[in-house]
Amino acid sequence: MWLSWKLLLFLSLTGCLSEYSEAVPGVPTSYAAILRIKSGSSSLASFNSKNRPRLSSPSLGSVSSPGWRGAAQHYHSPTNLYHFSETFKNDESVDYGPVFVQEPDDIIFPTDSEEKKVSLNCQARGNPTPTYRWLRNGTEIDVESDYRFSLIEGSLIINNPSEMKDSGQYQCLTTNMFGSILSREAILQFAYLGNFSGRTRSAVSVREGQGVVLMCSPPLHSPEIIYSWVFNEFPSFVAEDSRRFISQETGNLYISKVQTSDVGSYICLVKNTVTNARVLSPPTPLTLRNDGVMGEYEPKIEVHFPYTVTAARGTTVRMECFALGNPVPTISWRKVNGHNPSKARLRKSQAVLEIPNVQLEDSGMYECKAENSRGRNVFRGQLQVYTYPHWMEKLNDTQLDSGDQLRWECKATGKPRPTYRWLKNGVPLWPQSRIEMINGVLMIHSVNVSDAGMYQCLAENKYGTIYASAELKILASPPTFPLNQMKTTIIVTKGQEVVIECKPQASPKPTITWKKGDKVLRENKRITILPHGSLRILNASKSDEGRYLCQGVNVFGSAEIVASVSVKEPTRIELTPKKIELTVGESIVLSCKALHDSTLDVTFYWTLNGQPIDFEKEGGHFESIKAQASSADLMIRNILLMHAGRYGCRVQTAADTVSDETELLVRVPDLISGDMESAMAVELNPWVEYEFRVVATNKIGTGDPSAPSRVIRTNEAVPKTPPANVSGRSGRRHELVIAWEPVSEEFQSGEGFGYIVAFRPNGTRGWKEKMVTSSDASKFIYRDESVPPLTPFEVKVGVYNNKGDGPFSPIVVICSAEGEPTAAPIDVKATSLSVSEILVAWKHIKESLGRPQGFEVDYWKDMQQEEAAEKVKTEGNESSILLTGLEGNTLYHLTVRAYNAAGYGPPSTAVHAATKKSPPSQPPGNIMWIQDGSHVSLGWEPVRPLANESDVMGYKVLFRQEGQSNSQVIETQKTSAVVLLPDVGVYIIEVCAVSEGGDGTASPQIRVPSFSGGKVTSAQSTLHVLSTSSSSVTLLLALMVPSTSW
């Protein structure tokens, strides 16, 4: 049984946080940088151990404060300095300057929004943890003195934002002990739509056949608005055609030739693109004069695009042109001194020229021409396409010794060409006696500790700014040696070269000295100190044995390493027998003996033709026999022809490695009488080159083989080997594709080798033959428009050369290609399932030619052209597919077409579907729960979705035992639920809203212990409240009175 109880709450709440932010499309990436001094015993190895990617997005317009602008510099190719690995800083113990993880984005905030907060996001990482400050229009915001501002982990929260006080450009400045970096600019803009003036509008009176312009005079607004016109009463909208045009630039309604049906009342309707708010103007009456009909007159262009149109590359350009005239003028467009872009589209009865995905080559002079029987009128304007700055070269993190020279170069492209500025710790860097900034190159001569800090390079043009970054570490540390150089003993043999490594890490670079014993080592022809500090000894002898010491010294300290050198006698090897010739089936033992320094251990390795012998995989033919410590034998049993080759023995000691080889010849018994001086080799392949050797043998043994004979080629002959694996291949309609394996050169038997392809329709008598003259050919395609798809043919392929025709392959049956599908799928339907999913289903006409191997679905957004469509394929007889990863609240166009190996069939008629709005971003707020044993009663505030989010259809309560991944779900349309916790343990409970766009953001987790039925009385019950708002919550809790027993 459940306990009925009443709860009285008075809540004082502030609104939830709302973000209206949108990334700028097509704007390149920016970066951040630090330059700092690192003292103590830090080494390059430790500095290289952290990873710190420096990526951030740019903003439109200038990025630094207006007062910070300096002389702009152009970049050339950057010089790579001694730079750090990009994988440094994974170790939390390594300190480093701040790096942006998230930078603020532009925000448009609706003034009528129920949300009363704006959040400008900023997050950085660094060690120590960075702190944050914010600038508005270049001036620091005093967060402490204004209660409307607050900082949450770097993000700036503005409560009750005001356009008068808060609109402008914002930047985040993040700092730790190593310096500061400045974020890109984010623009805070307010969206609103005012009301039209209530003043009555005068009637407009014209003669029939005359042109007229009805003025909209829109109210104050921000940002853009969309214009439409209502005729007489809502919702009867004016339909645009060749005679009527609504300009989205001026908002005015243009009627080129007034008719009697146009008489009436006209109302301008404007809609804010962000808030979706709409307002109507007062009506403007349109009447006809009674003094006659207007005669014909030439066109007069009333609305046209500007003389100069600027557009960002990749955006869509729309240019308007409309004329008054009688008869109604015809509008046409052309690009002067060129052709209209193939992707250009004409809208609104050719009154609008639209160029999607505009590129630099689309720039130029465009002409709009209005023409009727009385004359014509022309307007021309220039389209200029610009690009945002984009990095061609980025900076590299760099470390230098004090006194070295720094040279950084960053290089960007853009139109107009970008200029460059440099920041140090977030403020402008100016040229000084040691600091030069020329053409995008920053040079600092003789760096010192005062140059440490965070540096940023800015590339900017009038349309945007990007940041690049690098970290300069000025090392100041005593010498230290890595562990891999602490080798104590080096063993070599007489005559070898000895290299003793000595590469201390230090800054500045240390001075190296070497000692042997207690004496300083002097360089000579045999003994050299290499540039990096290591010692090299040539032609080592016993006199070079001893203890060597390397010492590195700089102003901060010294370090040393010690190594002992031992010189041994070189190892020698004896491999017997030196040359062997055996007959198949015989056996042999190869003996390998090492003569070496008695203080060294030896290891033996056997090879065949340079490859190690695998004794376990050679079928028992090989066995390694270790007779003594200084020798080893290789037993080869039951020799086969494949065992012929070069056998090697390699001996390895701690000081050296030596090897030797012997050759094993294997012959097949084929003896000729000793008194013969010639023999004939038979059954050789025609037209193949051979060489011969002769070996003499008697009962004592076998002598050495003769030198090879000259190369002899056998005579040509008719080929005897036909092609193998004759088969069919996929092709296009009306094609028969025949394939085979080419005959190798040794079986072609002569020059002029080729193929004879013979084929005939199944059941007919005469063969059709085609010659293929290439000896490497492996395919022949026969095309005949009269051949239906899938017609069976008998096929055989023969061979020929200059001596004549050879045999044919066995006859096989091959079908002609079926061709690509001829019919488009029908009954195509697209159904929106969620914010990112659309289900596409279709039917295929089975009687159509060209059996489909699968289907391809093309889909593109409403504002895109079909050429930019995404494509996804199905295989087999699938008749539906689920498209995923789509954008929310977006209209998509879709087509379906069949395909097979021959190609694609025609596409279906396009269908349309819009994805659902996004699920609610806000979690259920102020969750309250009370527990009674294993029962938990929950309640929460309803979720109110934003304007661009799906409506709430209900709620889900998800709960699972701690440590498990699978959750149980309770669905409800109320703002309360009761959860039964069946087992003993701690449970995790979450609540989220459910919408047609999917599940919304889940509430913070609640951890509730379960006592599996343990009774908790009302006196023991406790009301828990989980507030998800930063506002205060006041609770007045009435006494809970059980109405029934549990």
Coordinates of C-alpha atoms in Angstrom, one line a residue, residues 333-602:
W333 CA 20.9 37.4 -65.9
R334 CA 24.4 37.1 -67.2
K335 CA 28.0 37.3 -65.9
V336 CA 29.8 39.9 -67.9
N337 CA 32.9 38.5 -69.6
G338 CA 32.1 35.0 -68.6
H339 CA 29.4 32.4 -68.1
N340 CA 27.0 32.2 -65.2
P341 CA 28.2 29.6 -62.6
S342 CA 26.7 26.2 -63.4
K343 CA 25.4 25.9 -59.8
A344 CA 23.6 29.3 -60.1
R345 CA 19.8 29.1 -59.7
L346 CA 17.0 31.5 -60.6
R347 CA 14.3 32.1 -58.0
K348 CA 11.0 34.0 -57.9
S349 CA 10.4 34.1 -61.7
Q350 CA 14.0 35.0 -62.3
A351 CA 13.9 38.0 -60.1
V352 CA 16.6 36.5 -57.8
L353 CA 19.9 35.1 -58.9
E354 CA 21.1 32.6 -56.2
I355 CA 24.7 31.2 -56.2
P356 CA 25.2 28.6 -53.5
N357 CA 28.7 27.7 -52.1
V358 CA 30.2 30.8 -53.8
Q359 CA 33.9 30.5 -54.6
L360 CA 36.6 33.0 -55.6
E361 CA 36.1 32.2 -59.3
D362 CA 32.5 33.3 -59.1
S363 CA 33.6 36.9 -58.5
G364 CA 33.0 39.4 -61.3
M365 CA 30.5 41.8 -62.9
Y366 CA 26.9 40.5 -63.1
E367 CA 24.2 42.1 -65.3
C368 CA 20.5 42.0 -64.8
K369 CA 18.3 42.9 -67.8
A370 CA 14.6 43.7 -67.8
E371 CA 13.0 43.6 -71.2
N372 CA 9.6 43.9 -72.8
S373 CA 8.2 44.8 -76.3
R374 CA 8.7 48.5 -75.5
G375 CA 12.4 48.3 -74.6
R376 CA 14.8 47.2 -72.1
N377 CA 16.8 48.4 -69.0
V378 CA 20.1 47.0 -67.6
F379 CA 21.8 47.1 -64.2
R380 CA 25.3 46.0 -63.4
G381 CA 27.1 45.3 -60.2
Q382 CA 30.3 43.7 -58.9
L383 CA 30.4 40.5 -56.8
Q384 CA 33.4 40.3 -54.6
V385 CA 34.1 37.0 -52.7
Y386 CA 36.3 37.2 -49.6
T387 CA 37.9 34.4 -47.5
Y388 CA 38.6 34.3 -43.8
P389 CA 42.3 34.0 -42.7
H390 CA 43.5 30.4 -42.7
W391 CA 46.8 29.1 -41.4
M392 CA 49.3 27.7 -43.9
E393 CA 52.0 27.3 -41.2
K394 CA 51.7 27.1 -37.4
L395 CA 54.3 27.9 -34.8
N396 CA 56.2 25.2 -33.0
D397 CA 56.9 25.0 -29.3
T398 CA 60.6 25.9 -28.9
Q399 CA 63.2 25.8 -26.2
L400 CA 66.4 27.9 -26.3
D401 CA 69.4 28.4 -24.1
S402 CA 69.8 31.9 -22.6
G403 CA 71.6 34.0 -25.1
D404 CA 70.3 32.2 -28.2
Q405 CA 68.2 33.8 -30.9
L406 CA 64.5 33.2 -31.3
R407 CA 62.9 33.2 -34.7
W408 CA 59.2 32.5 -35.1
E409 CA 57.2 32.8 -38.3
C410 CA 53.5 32.3 -38.9
K411 CA 51.9 32.4 -42.3
A412 CA 48.2 32.6 -43.3
T413 CA 46.2 33.0 -46.5
G414 CA 43.0 35.0 -47.0
K415 CA 41.3 37.6 -49.2
P416 CA 42.1 40.4 -48.5
R417 CA 45.6 39.3 -47.6
P418 CA 45.9 39.0 -43.8
T419 CA 48.1 41.2 -41.7
Y420 CA 49.8 40.1 -38.5
R421 CA 50.2 41.2 -34.8
W422 CA 51.9 39.6 -31.8
L423 CA 50.8 39.5 -28.2
K424 CA 52.8 38.7 -25.1
N425 CA 50.8 37.7 -22.0
G426 CA 47.6 39.1 -23.7
V427 CA 49.0 42.6 -24.5
P428 CA 50.5 43.9 -27.7
L429 CA 54.2 43.2 -28.4
W430 CA 56.1 46.2 -29.9
P431 CA 59.5 46.3 -31.6
Q432 CA 62.4 47.0 -29.3
S433 CA 66.2 46.9 -29.5
R434 CA 66.3 43.1 -29.3
I435 CA 62.8 42.5 -30.8
E436 CA 62.0 42.6 -34.5
M437 CA 58.7 41.9 -36.2
I438 CA 59.0 41.9 -40.0
N439 CA 56.6 40.3 -42.5
G440 CA 55.1 38.0 -39.9
V441 CA 58.5 37.0 -38.5
L442 CA 59.2 37.5 -34.8
M443 CA 62.9 37.6 -33.8
I444 CA 64.3 38.1 -30.3
H445 CA 68.0 38.4 -30.2
S446 CA 70.0 37.1 -27.2
V447 CA 66.9 35.8 -25.3
N448 CA 67.0 36.0 -21.5
V449 CA 64.6 35.4 -18.6
S450 CA 62.7 38.6 -19.2
D451 CA 61.4 37.2 -22.5
A452 CA 59.5 34.4 -20.7
G453 CA 55.7 34.5 -21.0
M454 CA 52.8 33.6 -23.2
Y455 CA 53.0 34.6 -26.9
Q456 CA 50.2 34.7 -29.5
C457 CA 50.4 35.5 -33.2
L458 CA 47.3 37.0 -34.8
A459 CA 46.5 36.9 -38.5
E460 CA 43.6 39.1 -39.5
N461 CA 41.8 40.7 -42.3
K462 CA 38.6 42.8 -42.3
Y463 CA 36.5 39.6 -42.0
G464 CA 38.1 37.6 -39.2
T465 CA 41.1 36.9 -37.0
I466 CA 42.9 33.7 -36.1
Y467 CA 45.5 32.9 -33.4
A468 CA 48.6 30.8 -33.6
S469 CA 50.7 29.8 -30.6
A470 CA 54.0 28.4 -29.4
E471 CA 55.8 27.9 -26.1
L472 CA 59.4 29.0 -25.7
K473 CA 61.2 27.4 -22.8
I474 CA 64.6 29.1 -21.9
L475 CA 66.5 26.3 -20.2
A476 CA 68.8 27.0 -17.2
S477 CA 69.9 23.7 -15.7
P478 CA 73.1 21.8 -14.7
P479 CA 74.3 18.8 -16.7
T480 CA 72.5 15.5 -16.2
F481 CA 72.9 12.1 -18.0
P482 CA 70.0 9.9 -19.1
L483 CA 70.0 6.3 -17.8
N484 CA 70.8 4.8 -21.2
Q485 CA 74.2 6.5 -21.2
M486 CA 75.2 4.9 -17.9
K487 CA 76.9 1.9 -19.6
T488 CA 79.8 0.8 -17.4
T489 CA 81.7 -1.7 -19.6
I490 CA 82.4 -1.7 -23.4
I491 CA 83.9 -4.8 -25.0
V492 CA 85.5 -4.6 -28.4
T493 CA 88.1 -6.6 -30.4
K494 CA 91.4 -5.4 -31.7
G495 CA 91.2 -3.1 -34.8
Q496 CA 87.5 -2.1 -34.1
E497 CA 86.1 1.4 -33.6
V498 CA 85.1 2.4 -30.1
V499 CA 82.5 5.1 -29.4
I500 CA 81.8 6.0 -25.7
E501 CA 78.6 8.2 -25.5
C502 CA 78.7 11.4 -23.5
K503 CA 75.6 13.6 -24.2
P504 CA 74.6 15.4 -21.1
Q505 CA 71.4 17.4 -21.0
A506 CA 72.1 20.9 -19.8
S507 CA 71.4 24.6 -20.5
P508 CA 73.5 26.4 -21.5
K509 CA 75.5 23.7 -23.4
P510 CA 78.2 22.2 -21.2
T511 CA 81.9 22.0 -21.8
I512 CA 83.1 18.4 -22.2
T513 CA 86.4 17.0 -20.9
W514 CA 87.6 13.4 -21.0
K515 CA 90.0 11.5 -18.7
K516 CA 91.6 8.1 -18.9
G517 CA 92.4 7.1 -15.4
D518 CA 93.6 10.3 -13.7
K519 CA 95.0 11.9 -16.9
V520 CA 93.2 14.3 -19.2
L521 CA 92.8 12.7 -22.6
R522 CA 94.4 14.4 -25.6
E523 CA 93.0 14.1 -29.1
N524 CA 95.2 12.7 -31.9
K525 CA 94.6 10.9 -35.2
R526 CA 93.0 7.9 -33.5
I527 CA 91.2 9.5 -30.6
T528 CA 88.6 12.2 -31.3
I529 CA 86.0 14.0 -29.1
L530 CA 82.9 14.3 -31.4
P531 CA 80.8 17.5 -31.6
H532 CA 78.1 16.2 -29.3
G533 CA 80.7 15.2 -26.7
S534 CA 81.1 11.4 -27.3
L535 CA 84.6 9.9 -27.5
R536 CA 85.7 7.9 -30.6
I537 CA 88.8 5.6 -30.7
L538 CA 89.9 4.1 -34.1
N539 CA 91.8 0.8 -34.5
A540 CA 91.5 -0.2 -30.9
S541 CA 94.4 -2.0 -29.2
K542 CA 95.3 -3.4 -25.8
S543 CA 96.8 -0.1 -24.9
D544 CA 93.3 1.5 -25.1
E545 CA 91.9 -0.7 -22.2
G546 CA 91.1 1.1 -19.0
R547 CA 88.7 3.4 -17.2
Y548 CA 87.4 6.5 -19.0
L549 CA 85.6 9.5 -17.4
C550 CA 83.5 12.1 -19.2
Q551 CA 82.6 15.4 -17.3
G552 CA 80.2 18.0 -18.4
V553 CA 80.3 21.5 -16.8
N554 CA 78.3 24.7 -17.2
V555 CA 77.6 27.7 -14.9
F556 CA 74.9 25.8 -13.0
G557 CA 77.0 22.7 -12.1
S558 CA 78.6 19.5 -13.4
A559 CA 78.1 15.8 -13.9
E560 CA 80.2 12.9 -15.0
I561 CA 79.9 9.3 -16.2
V562 CA 82.5 6.5 -16.1
A563 CA 83.0 3.6 -18.6
S564 CA 85.5 0.7 -18.8
V565 CA 86.9 -0.4 -22.1
S566 CA 88.1 -4.0 -22.6
V567 CA 89.9 -5.0 -25.9
K568 CA 89.8 -8.7 -26.9
E569 CA 91.3 -10.8 -29.6
P570 CA 89.1 -10.9 -32.7
T571 CA 87.0 -14.1 -33.3
R572 CA 87.8 -16.3 -36.3
I573 CA 85.7 -19.0 -37.9
E574 CA 86.2 -22.2 -39.8
L575 CA 83.3 -23.7 -41.8
T576 CA 83.9 -27.1 -43.6
P577 CA 83.6 -28.5 -46.1
K578 CA 83.9 -25.4 -48.4
K579 CA 81.9 -26.7 -51.3
I580 CA 79.7 -29.7 -51.6
E581 CA 77.9 -31.4 -54.5
L582 CA 75.5 -34.2 -53.5
T583 CA 72.9 -36.3 -55.1
V584 CA 69.2 -36.2 -54.0
G585 CA 68.7 -38.5 -51.0
E586 CA 72.2 -38.2 -49.6
S587 CA 73.2 -36.6 -46.2
I588 CA 75.9 -34.3 -45.0
V589 CA 77.4 -32.7 -41.8
L590 CA 78.6 -29.1 -42.0
S591 CA 81.1 -28.2 -39.2
C592 CA 81.5 -24.7 -37.8
K593 CA 84.5 -24.0 -35.4
A594 CA 85.1 -20.7 -33.6
L595 CA 88.6 -19.5 -32.5
H596 CA 87.8 -16.8 -29.9
D597 CA 89.0 -15.1 -26.7
S598 CA 88.7 -17.6 -23.9
T599 CA 86.9 -15.0 -21.7
L600 CA 84.0 -14.6 -24.1
D601 CA 81.0 -16.9 -24.7
V602 CA 80.0 -17.7 -28.2

